[in-house]
């Protein structure tokens, strides 16, 4: 578990920046975490997958503990773990197929074959399940011979709902082709993916915005900005931006949108309900999306979403898949962080700040019933589908690092 | 006909000189014809044109008396003036230009600076004039509302007004006095003072003249800041009082009419504002218990009185004060509550859902209560009421009956007040790189800032209204309005 000196220094610097909130924002955090983890995979000495998984888990625990509210750290760690497990599974399958017959692993046989075939697909998660389904039915008739455990008939449907393969794979098997594969996968799946996230979401903009629409947004989200900018190339619409006190991110967003040529109006947060009757759609960004479809977003988002619900205005959330977290909001305060109260009641007010309790939460929790659609880089999904996306991207064992 | 020839010649000159669009040509013809007729009909002085070297500098000769040469000189001078005005970016008609000059003196300095460079060619200046008009932060879907105004202290039409009204208007415009109760009381007391000081001209009786005398004062107050709905109700009531005095038979003497009006105003303030507030506090106290966490928004004088009274009576409760940009009225309330020893929390409106977890009731003030039971109040109130009612937290509105108005609004945009948009821009004066992303927002063609003052909270979010006549559901507002207006009228007549 000992990392090299240079890597340890890098990790320490990242941790202290996370603690001091010098690095804020899911994109930056995710990118840096992915790079660190790739370095860990390439530079540390590990003989088999179990050791590597343990190293990554320990490091992931350290990083998340540095800033528990930055859920992107944990998300990337879990993605990497899933990648490792899949690569290992893939390697073992190729080994198994080459070395032994199919009799012992008949349970895994047909399904692992499919896994191997579909390994190179980008949407392997979706396709593997679909392929499983068809092949399950196909092999049913072929392998109706005894010596198959009774569980077979149930597991074929069960496989649709649960990723069961983790029980059957032995991670301690040694395979030397894994390292470059894992590094390649991290590069492609995570780091390169991060770069194209904005484009993937922005490309869907024209499907959701019609002509002469009035869109409301809050806070400064690069995703939403790219989304609206792309739509503005072909459509004519207006944007109303709530200024998001006290950080006033909304004002920056408005300046950026107006610079691109979109007709923008800046309103105060208090005016959101008043002008909502004028708005056709609400588009917001998210800091993180939780397992029940709720989101953690900049403060004021819940207000906007609730006002939209009262006016029956649809709410779209533009978020990339790396922001998806398998955690449940049992206590919504767990995901909030309070920053300096100076922005709310400044120190220049004098003794007043001693006598009153001033709060300045940075995030807001938006319940899933207020969101109509998540627009992410691989398509769109309603909040009820989020659990499925989580299943595809993460392993259920890794929810607790 | 010499005059018609004159006008024809003038309009031709005017159109040649302008080199503008056809609409501009038509406008020029129309206004120049108007100007000609005006000069022909009255001997009044037209603004902006200097004396023509005429021995009598005071009155101007009508066109008939001038020789042909003099008339031509007058024409050419007018044409030159028009060209100058166009180059300066002002509209080409003399009347509109003078109006704009008065506006420009107090409007943004940017426009003033462009007006000082007459070197730009005529069509460009015309376009610039149009752009300047648009740049005054016109949010298109709110163009039916009055743009934010500035007090016109430079104009000499104000010299006829009572100085108390001028001072009051300045206080309103600078937001030194905010809040519907405060503004209403101040306005009524100022009017009482005006009535007290007023000496009618010798040919009119006091009762007949006071209405005419008060009208320009009311117009001035309207010009500095749109009237609050409750202020309008008060003025309506005052006008009714005045008309009743006029109808008195036998007619009252000046002295008694004056005294009666002042007395009535003082009675109104006492009955419907001061004593009403005390009754509201008494009625509202029934709803406060030990252990309450009360949330309030911005600053309402009645809610403040209620909370202070509750503290004085010994209840144990906490208050959450929610505030918002740009006015930060909640801070003043916070100061008062904290000095009374109340346990307070202070947050901004965007974080309201975080604090709503502990809140047991919400108490709000109102600016007016509309006929459909909706509450017209400080912007942001609708949000607070919606958030609380979604969580099944009772929302109480404290409102005096004089604020019940006989009009209805279903959304917040139909009637509202727009404040100064520059208030949204934060000026960090201590910072060197203090350029906020919006510091030069007027330069950006697509960017607009909107600073609304009021919003309408639909009645479905409100649990009850505390008034001096008791605790009522907000949908009973029109009933109360009717009862009160009839009864009040009867009470006055009985006197």
PDB file of C-alpha atoms in Angstrom, chain A residues 31 69 97 224 266 336 367:
ATOM      1  CA  UNK A  31     -10.073  14.803 -13.770  1.00  0.00           C
ATOM      2  CA  UNK A  69     -19.027  16.694  -0.147  1.00  0.00           C
ATOM      3  CA  UNK A  97     -11.652 -20.409 -22.648  1.00  0.00           C
ATOM      4  CA  UNK A 224     -25.600  24.517 -19.080  1.00  0.00           C
ATOM      5  CA  UNK A 266     -30.621  38.997 -14.845  1.00  0.00           C
ATOM      6  CA  UNK A 336     -24.333  20.311   2.202  1.00  0.00           C
ATOM      7  CA  UNK A 367     -35.814  16.102  -4.498  1.00  0.00           C
TER       8      UNK A 367
END
